[in-house]
Amino acid sequence: TDRKKLHTAPVRQAFRLRPFHVLVATGGGYAGYRKYEDYKLEQLEKRGLEVPVKLASEWEVALYKSVPTRLLSRAWGRLNQVELPTWLRKPVYSLYIWTFGVNMKEAAVEDLHHYRNLSEFFRRKLKPQARPVCCLHSVISPSDGKILNFGQVKNCEVEQVKGVTYSLESFLGPRISTEELHFSQAPSGNSFQQQLVTKEGNELYHCVIYLAPGDYHCFHSPTDWRVSHRRHFPGSLMSVNPGVARWIKELFCHNERVVLTGDWKHGFFSLTAVGATNVGSIRIYFDQDLHTNSPSYSKGSYNDFSFVSNNNKEGIPMRKGEHLGEFNLGSTIVLIFEAPKDFKFHLKAGQKIRFGEALGSL
């Protein structure tokens, strides 16, 4: 009897439930259930059936946000940096290629042994001729991906997928000073959307592009423009796949994101890189001060950085197709910009698109 007690006491202690463990287990189990629901919705889409919109309740969103996705994403990032033995690289990368349908014939380096770790493989560069940049249209796709939604912004609300919206002001944050963006001040009584439109007769447009894990992970400048300002929102790192975007209203406002704001020949222009689970790392090539998914996370905060200074009054000029940044895995790009009323998108919701292909033109 004494011997049994000696052996079972540590077992009782090991299996003592703690609130954190219960929270992680419950949240993780529910996230798995949501993945299964997403799979069923994808099957309905493939069969051409209408997918019903069923928004998450506040408690469901809170439960999902309780999963430590930021911590898990940092752990995933460190794992990606671990150098793999040469003999292990081909089996690991081949499994990933098979799972997500990666086309390695487009890669600048096709030899899998060349990539020392998963991070290098995710951020692989393409052959120069693999993505020709369309010269006939004014706005091109900044990345590979799937078109979730596009069109005019109406009533200060933007659609992340059909029937599910988010607030334009919550997504971009408070109005940036007009001195930085070279804009004339709009009347203070106007709505946030009207303040972004700087030229009479123009409208505000948006386009949402989802990057899957198998897509090319770098993103480029979608047009000729000047980047004047960067706003970084620390936040959650929930999944941004179409199923979750259809389920959680204002998903993009909850998640960590980097908003680049500036102007093009028709006025206001912005590109936002939205983080996701295992995609806390968002890199902007010309912004060395940007550090995403930092442990010093302050809920509801944001930080600004201006590229306009006494020595550089023009900001950062970007040419159409120029390298702009990269994700560590896959995520979402949101374009919000001003253009004349005759601007037309050359897209269909749900279509696959590649970097360099036309989004729209006048």
Tab-separated table of N, CA, C and O in Angstrom, residues 238-305:
chain	number	residue	atom	x	y	z
A	238	MET	N	-5.870	35.193	-35.747
A	238	MET	CA	-6.843	34.170	-36.119
A	238	MET	C	-6.678	33.810	-37.594
A	238	MET	O	-6.137	34.590	-38.374
A	239	SER	N	-7.157	32.649	-37.959
A	239	SER	CA	-7.097	32.231	-39.354
A	239	SER	C	-7.894	33.196	-40.214
A	239	SER	O	-8.929	33.725	-39.792
A	240	VAL	N	-7.410	33.449	-41.440
A	240	VAL	CA	-8.115	34.342	-42.360
A	240	VAL	C	-8.594	33.586	-43.606
A	240	VAL	O	-8.904	34.215	-44.616
A	241	ASN	N	-8.676	32.251	-43.521
A	241	ASN	CA	-9.162	31.528	-44.692
A	241	ASN	C	-10.626	31.904	-44.945
A	241	ASN	O	-11.313	32.392	-44.038
A	242	PRO	N	-11.130	31.711	-46.171
A	242	PRO	CA	-12.472	32.188	-46.517
A	242	PRO	C	-13.569	31.718	-45.579
A	242	PRO	O	-14.532	32.450	-45.326
A	243	GLY	N	-13.452	30.505	-45.042
A	243	GLY	CA	-14.478	30.009	-44.131
A	243	GLY	C	-14.566	30.829	-42.857
A	243	GLY	O	-15.653	31.174	-42.389
A	244	VAL	N	-13.410	31.166	-42.283
A	244	VAL	CA	-13.391	31.978	-41.061
A	244	VAL	C	-13.796	33.412	-41.376
A	244	VAL	O	-14.491	34.066	-40.593
A	245	ALA	N	-13.367	33.936	-42.529
A	245	ALA	CA	-13.747	35.295	-42.928
A	245	ALA	C	-15.257	35.408	-43.108
A	245	ALA	O	-15.838	36.478	-42.893
A	246	ARG	N	-15.904	34.302	-43.468
A	246	ARG	CA	-17.358	34.291	-43.626
A	246	ARG	C	-18.046	34.174	-42.263
A	246	ARG	O	-19.228	34.481	-42.125
A	247	TRP	N	-17.317	33.730	-41.254
A	247	TRP	CA	-17.892	33.419	-39.944
A	247	TRP	C	-17.736	34.569	-38.951
A	247	TRP	O	-18.633	34.842	-38.156
A	248	ILE	N	-16.578	35.255	-38.968
A	248	ILE	CA	-16.294	36.297	-37.970
A	248	ILE	C	-16.381	37.673	-38.612
A	248	ILE	O	-15.570	38.013	-39.477
A	249	LYS	N	-17.342	38.462	-38.187
A	249	LYS	CA	-17.477	39.836	-38.665
A	249	LYS	C	-16.293	40.652	-38.154
A	249	LYS	O	-15.845	40.490	-37.032
A	250	GLU	N	-15.769	41.518	-39.002
A	250	GLU	CA	-14.626	42.378	-38.682
A	250	GLU	C	-13.385	41.563	-38.288
A	250	GLU	O	-12.594	41.973	-37.453
A	251	LEU	N	-13.229	40.403	-38.933
A	251	LEU	CA	-12.062	39.561	-38.676
A	251	LEU	C	-10.770	40.342	-38.900
A	251	LEU	O	-9.836	40.271	-38.096
A	252	PHE	N	-10.687	41.084	-40.012
A	252	PHE	CA	-9.462	41.803	-40.350
A	252	PHE	C	-9.168	42.923	-39.350
A	252	PHE	O	-8.019	43.348	-39.222
A	253	CYS	N	-10.195	43.411	-38.661
A	253	CYS	CA	-9.979	44.442	-37.639
A	253	CYS	C	-9.472	43.835	-36.333
A	253	CYS	O	-8.857	44.526	-35.517
A	254	HIS	N	-9.751	42.557	-36.109
A	254	HIS	CA	-9.248	41.866	-34.915
A	254	HIS	C	-7.768	41.505	-35.073
A	254	HIS	O	-7.006	41.519	-34.106
A	255	ASN	N	-7.354	41.161	-36.299
A	255	ASN	CA	-6.029	40.585	-36.512
A	255	ASN	C	-4.936	41.645	-36.629
A	255	ASN	O	-5.195	42.792	-36.978
A	256	GLU	N	-3.724	41.202	-36.359
A	256	GLU	CA	-2.555	42.070	-36.539
A	256	GLU	C	-2.430	42.443	-38.020
A	256	GLU	O	-2.642	41.607	-38.905
A	257	ARG	N	-2.052	43.696	-38.275
A	257	ARG	CA	-1.969	44.150	-39.662
A	257	ARG	C	-1.036	45.346	-39.774
A	257	ARG	O	-0.802	46.069	-38.803
A	258	VAL	N	-0.530	45.546	-40.984
A	258	VAL	CA	0.335	46.681	-41.301
A	258	VAL	C	-0.318	47.443	-42.442
A	258	VAL	O	-0.509	46.884	-43.528
A	259	VAL	N	-0.673	48.701	-42.190
A	259	VAL	CA	-1.357	49.536	-43.171
A	259	VAL	C	-0.348	50.514	-43.777
A	259	VAL	O	0.225	51.341	-43.061
A	260	LEU	N	-0.118	50.404	-45.075
A	260	LEU	CA	0.714	51.363	-45.803
A	260	LEU	C	-0.216	52.326	-46.536
A	260	LEU	O	-1.094	51.896	-47.287
A	261	THR	N	-0.027	53.627	-46.297
A	261	THR	CA	-0.918	54.635	-46.848
A	261	THR	C	-0.122	55.646	-47.647
A	261	THR	O	1.002	56.003	-47.266
A	262	GLY	N	-0.689	56.097	-48.745
A	262	GLY	CA	-0.023	57.099	-49.561
A	262	GLY	C	-0.952	57.611	-50.638
A	262	GLY	O	-2.174	57.692	-50.439
A	263	ASP	N	-0.389	57.948	-51.794
A	263	ASP	CA	-1.222	58.458	-52.878
A	263	ASP	C	-0.681	58.008	-54.224
A	263	ASP	O	0.503	57.721	-54.381
A	264	TRP	N	-1.612	57.923	-55.200
A	264	TRP	CA	-1.248	57.650	-56.587
A	264	TRP	C	-1.856	58.742	-57.448
A	264	TRP	O	-2.367	59.735	-56.915
A	265	LYS	N	-1.814	58.583	-58.740
A	265	LYS	CA	-2.208	59.678	-59.628
A	265	LYS	C	-3.664	60.083	-59.478
A	265	LYS	O	-4.051	61.184	-59.857
A	266	HIS	N	-4.495	59.198	-58.886
A	266	HIS	CA	-5.906	59.514	-58.723
A	266	HIS	C	-6.272	59.861	-57.280
A	266	HIS	O	-7.452	60.028	-56.983
A	267	GLY	N	-5.297	59.948	-56.372
A	267	GLY	CA	-5.590	60.315	-54.996
A	267	GLY	C	-5.145	59.282	-53.982
A	267	GLY	O	-4.068	58.686	-54.098
A	268	PHE	N	-5.976	59.025	-52.985
A	268	PHE	CA	-5.649	58.143	-51.866
A	268	PHE	C	-5.404	56.711	-52.328
A	268	PHE	O	-6.124	56.186	-53.179
A	269	PHE	N	-4.387	56.060	-51.720
A	269	PHE	CA	-4.098	54.660	-52.023
A	269	PHE	C	-3.535	54.000	-50.774
A	269	PHE	O	-2.696	54.588	-50.066
A	270	SER	N	-3.993	52.785	-50.476
A	270	SER	CA	-3.466	52.052	-49.322
A	270	SER	C	-3.382	50.568	-49.624
A	270	SER	O	-4.187	50.024	-50.393
A	271	LEU	N	-2.387	49.931	-49.020
A	271	LEU	CA	-2.211	48.478	-49.079
A	271	LEU	C	-2.024	47.993	-47.653
A	271	LEU	O	-1.173	48.513	-46.923
A	272	THR	N	-2.821	47.002	-47.248
A	272	THR	CA	-2.745	46.466	-45.891
A	272	THR	C	-2.406	44.987	-45.931
A	272	THR	O	-3.079	44.206	-46.623
A	273	ALA	N	-1.351	44.610	-45.215
A	273	ALA	CA	-0.974	43.209	-45.056
A	273	ALA	C	-1.547	42.722	-43.726
A	273	ALA	O	-1.207	43.258	-42.670
A	274	VAL	N	-2.431	41.727	-43.775
A	274	VAL	CA	-3.115	41.225	-42.580
A	274	VAL	C	-2.453	39.927	-42.131
A	274	VAL	O	-2.284	38.996	-42.925
A	275	GLY	N	-2.085	39.863	-40.864
A	275	GLY	CA	-1.488	38.661	-40.304
A	275	GLY	C	-2.530	37.584	-40.043
A	275	GLY	O	-3.736	37.830	-40.105
A	276	ALA	N	-2.073	36.372	-39.748
A	276	ALA	CA	-2.978	35.246	-39.490
A	276	ALA	C	-2.246	34.231	-38.627
A	276	ALA	O	-1.084	34.434	-38.258
A	277	THR	N	-2.928	33.125	-38.301
A	277	THR	CA	-2.303	32.071	-37.507
A	277	THR	C	-1.032	31.579	-38.201
A	277	THR	O	-1.056	31.259	-39.395
A	278	ASN	N	0.068	31.551	-37.462
A	278	ASN	CA	1.394	31.174	-37.969
A	278	ASN	C	1.953	32.179	-38.968
A	278	ASN	O	2.942	31.904	-39.638
A	279	VAL	N	1.306	33.359	-39.105
A	279	VAL	CA	1.789	34.386	-40.024
A	279	VAL	C	1.907	35.703	-39.266
A	279	VAL	O	1.414	36.733	-39.699
A	280	GLY	N	2.540	35.647	-38.071
A	280	GLY	CA	2.733	36.882	-37.325
A	280	GLY	C	3.819	37.741	-37.930
A	280	GLY	O	3.893	38.935	-37.668
A	281	SER	N	4.670	37.120	-38.748
A	281	SER	CA	5.801	37.842	-39.325
A	281	SER	C	5.387	38.496	-40.638
A	281	SER	O	5.146	37.813	-41.627
A	282	ILE	N	5.280	39.833	-40.614
A	282	ILE	CA	5.012	40.613	-41.823
A	282	ILE	C	6.223	41.512	-42.031
A	282	ILE	O	6.579	42.306	-41.158
A	283	ARG	N	6.856	41.397	-43.172
A	283	ARG	CA	8.065	42.176	-43.435
A	283	ARG	C	7.823	43.146	-44.577
A	283	ARG	O	7.274	42.764	-45.614
A	284	ILE	N	8.200	44.412	-44.372
A	284	ILE	CA	8.184	45.430	-45.418
A	284	ILE	C	9.645	45.775	-45.705
A	284	ILE	O	10.377	46.201	-44.813
A	285	TYR	N	10.077	45.591	-46.941
A	285	TYR	CA	11.502	45.656	-47.249
A	285	TYR	C	12.141	47.008	-46.923
A	285	TYR	O	13.289	47.054	-46.473
A	286	PHE	N	11.432	48.110	-47.126
A	286	PHE	CA	12.051	49.415	-46.903
A	286	PHE	C	11.834	49.924	-45.476
A	286	PHE	O	12.238	51.032	-45.151
A	287	ASP	N	11.193	49.128	-44.615
A	287	ASP	CA	10.872	49.559	-43.247
A	287	ASP	C	11.585	48.667	-42.227
A	287	ASP	O	11.038	47.658	-41.776
A	288	GLN	N	12.786	49.044	-41.863
A	288	GLN	CA	13.589	48.239	-40.945
A	288	GLN	C	13.125	48.359	-39.497
A	288	GLN	O	13.511	47.556	-38.641
A	289	ASP	N	12.317	49.377	-39.183
A	289	ASP	CA	11.851	49.581	-37.813
A	289	ASP	C	10.605	48.767	-37.481
A	289	ASP	O	10.168	48.749	-36.328
A	290	LEU	N	10.017	48.109	-38.467
A	290	LEU	CA	8.784	47.352	-38.248
A	290	LEU	C	9.096	45.989	-37.634
A	290	LEU	O	9.892	45.218	-38.160
A	291	HIS	N	8.447	45.683	-36.505
A	291	HIS	CA	8.597	44.379	-35.847
A	291	HIS	C	7.206	43.879	-35.467
A	291	HIS	O	6.574	44.423	-34.557
A	292	THR	N	6.727	42.866	-36.163
A	292	THR	CA	5.384	42.348	-35.915
A	292	THR	C	5.409	41.153	-34.972
A	292	THR	O	6.448	40.530	-34.759
A	293	ASN	N	4.229	40.835	-34.410
A	293	ASN	CA	4.052	39.745	-33.449
A	293	ASN	C	5.078	39.803	-32.322
A	293	ASN	O	5.705	38.809	-31.968
A	294	SER	N	5.228	40.988	-31.765
A	294	SER	CA	6.143	41.180	-30.646
A	294	SER	C	5.462	40.750	-29.350
A	294	SER	O	4.253	40.930	-29.185
A	295	PRO	N	6.227	40.186	-28.391
A	295	PRO	CA	5.622	39.802	-27.098
A	295	PRO	C	5.036	40.996	-26.340
A	295	PRO	O	4.120	40.827	-25.534
A	296	SER	N	5.562	42.191	-26.586
A	296	SER	CA	5.038	43.394	-25.914
A	296	SER	C	3.787	43.878	-26.643
A	296	SER	O	3.761	44.932	-27.268
A	297	TYR	N	2.745	43.059	-26.549
A	297	TYR	CA	1.494	43.306	-27.266
A	297	TYR	C	0.556	44.096	-26.384
A	297	TYR	O	0.275	43.705	-25.257
A	298	SER	N	0.068	45.213	-26.861
A	298	SER	CA	-0.882	46.048	-26.129
A	298	SER	C	-2.203	46.040	-26.884
A	298	SER	O	-2.303	46.577	-27.994
A	299	LYS	N	-3.212	45.410	-26.291
A	299	LYS	CA	-4.501	45.244	-26.952
A	299	LYS	C	-5.134	46.585	-27.295
A	299	LYS	O	-5.192	47.494	-26.466
A	300	GLY	N	-5.590	46.705	-28.544
A	300	GLY	CA	-6.277	47.915	-28.973
A	300	GLY	C	-5.372	49.068	-29.345
A	300	GLY	O	-5.852	50.155	-29.660
A	301	SER	N	-4.066	48.846	-29.354
A	301	SER	CA	-3.128	49.931	-29.641
A	301	SER	C	-2.707	49.890	-31.112
A	301	SER	O	-3.012	48.951	-31.839
A	302	TYR	N	-2.013	50.933	-31.529
A	302	TYR	CA	-1.373	50.944	-32.838
A	302	TYR	C	-0.217	51.926	-32.768
A	302	TYR	O	-0.152	52.786	-31.879
A	303	ASN	N	0.738	51.773	-33.676
A	303	ASN	CA	1.858	52.715	-33.714
A	303	ASN	C	2.058	53.198	-35.136
A	303	ASN	O	1.896	52.445	-36.094
A	304	ASP	N	2.406	54.469	-35.265
A	304	ASP	CA	2.556	55.127	-36.554
A	304	ASP	C	4.016	55.419	-36.859
A	304	ASP	O	4.827	55.625	-35.956
A	305	PHE	N	4.318	55.434	-38.145
A	305	PHE	CA	5.639	55.845	-38.599
A	305	PHE	C	5.477	56.584	-39.927
A	305	PHE	O	4.801	56.090	-40.838
